[in-house]
C-alpha cells in the first residue's frame, strides 16, 4: 500500500519570491488559486511550470533584483515603455 503513496504531494506551500511569467493569462495554462492578500498562486510545482514552457523567476537574490531594474530602465530608454512590476 505504501508504494501507491510514493510521489504523491502531501502538502502545499508558496515560494517566498517565485514568480511565473506568461504572455497569456496564466489561468489559460495552469490552475490558479486565490491566496487572499498574497494575490494568486499556481497549483503546479516549479518542475511542472518549467515543463509547460512558462518562465519561472526566483527574486530572492539581490542580484536578480538589480538585473530586473536595469532591464526596466533599458526597456524604457529603448522602447519608451514604462513597465511596473
Short mmCIF file of C-alpha atoms in Angstrom, two decimals:
data_model
loop_
_atom_site.label_atom_id
_atom_site.label_comp_id
_atom_site.label_asym_id
_atom_site.label_seq_id
_atom_site.Cartn_x
_atom_site.Cartn_y
_atom_site.Cartn_z
CA UNK A 1 0.00 0.00 0.00
CA UNK A 2 2.85 2.39 0.80
CA UNK A 3 4.23 2.14 -2.75
CA UNK A 4 0.98 3.64 -4.09
CA UNK A 5 1.54 6.73 -1.92
CA UNK A 6 5.10 7.39 -3.08
CA UNK A 7 5.44 10.62 -5.04
CA UNK A 8 2.04 12.00 -4.08
CA UNK A 9 2.07 15.58 -2.79
CA UNK A 10 1.36 15.67 0.92
CA UNK A 11 1.28 19.42 1.48
CA UNK A 12 1.34 22.71 -0.39
CA UNK A 13 3.44 25.80 0.07
CA UNK A 14 4.08 29.15 -1.55
CA UNK A 15 7.56 30.18 -2.68
CA UNK A 16 8.57 33.40 -0.92
CA UNK A 17 9.74 35.10 -4.11
CA UNK A 18 8.82 32.81 -7.01
CA UNK A 19 7.02 34.42 -9.94
CA UNK A 20 5.59 32.77 -13.06
CA UNK A 21 5.51 34.89 -16.22
CA UNK A 22 3.31 34.20 -19.24
CA UNK A 23 2.40 36.18 -22.36
CA UNK A 24 -1.18 34.91 -21.98
CA UNK A 25 -3.39 34.92 -18.89
CA UNK A 26 -1.77 32.42 -16.54
CA UNK A 27 -5.03 30.57 -15.94
CA UNK A 28 -5.05 29.65 -19.65
CA UNK A 29 -2.10 27.34 -18.84
CA UNK A 30 -2.31 26.27 -15.20
CA UNK A 31 -4.86 26.14 -12.40
CA UNK A 32 -4.57 29.15 -10.09
CA UNK A 33 -5.84 29.74 -6.59
CA UNK A 34 -6.69 32.96 -4.77
CA UNK A 35 -4.20 33.32 -1.93
CA UNK A 36 -6.04 36.14 -0.16
CA UNK A 37 -3.69 39.08 0.48
CA UNK A 38 -0.85 37.40 -1.45
CA UNK A 39 -2.63 37.56 -4.81
CA UNK A 40 -2.82 34.35 -6.80
CA UNK A 41 -0.71 31.20 -6.75
CA UNK A 42 -0.42 28.36 -9.23
CA UNK A 43 -1.41 24.90 -8.16
CA UNK A 44 1.54 23.40 -10.07
CA UNK A 45 5.04 22.99 -8.71
CA UNK A 46 8.14 24.56 -10.21
CA UNK A 47 9.01 21.49 -12.27
CA UNK A 48 5.58 21.33 -13.92
CA UNK A 49 5.70 25.06 -14.62
CA UNK A 50 9.01 24.64 -16.46
CA UNK A 51 7.75 21.57 -18.37
CA UNK A 52 4.91 23.71 -19.73
CA UNK A 53 7.45 26.21 -21.05
CA UNK A 54 6.41 29.03 -18.71
CA UNK A 55 9.04 31.39 -17.34
CA UNK A 56 9.68 30.90 -13.62
CA UNK A 57 11.76 33.53 -11.83
CA UNK A 58 13.15 33.49 -8.31
CA UNK A 59 13.56 37.04 -6.99
CA UNK A 60 15.17 36.21 -3.65
CA UNK A 61 18.65 37.27 -4.72
CA UNK A 62 19.55 40.96 -4.68
CA UNK A 63 21.49 40.49 -7.92
CA UNK A 64 18.28 39.35 -9.63
CA UNK A 65 16.50 42.49 -8.48
CA UNK A 66 19.35 44.63 -9.83
CA UNK A 67 19.19 42.90 -13.22
CA UNK A 68 15.41 43.39 -13.33
CA UNK A 69 15.77 47.09 -12.51
CA UNK A 70 18.41 47.51 -15.22
CA UNK A 71 16.17 45.70 -17.73
CA UNK A 72 13.24 48.00 -16.93
CA UNK A 73 15.45 51.06 -17.46
CA UNK A 74 16.69 49.73 -20.81
CA UNK A 75 13.15 48.95 -21.99
CA UNK A 76 12.08 52.49 -21.07
CA UNK A 77 15.11 54.06 -22.79
CA UNK A 78 14.98 51.96 -25.96
CA UNK A 79 11.26 51.33 -26.42
CA UNK A 80 9.60 54.11 -24.46
CA UNK A 81 7.62 51.54 -22.48
CA UNK A 82 7.29 52.12 -18.74
CA UNK A 83 6.65 48.76 -17.06
CA UNK A 84 5.51 48.40 -13.47
CA UNK A 85 6.42 45.08 -11.92
#
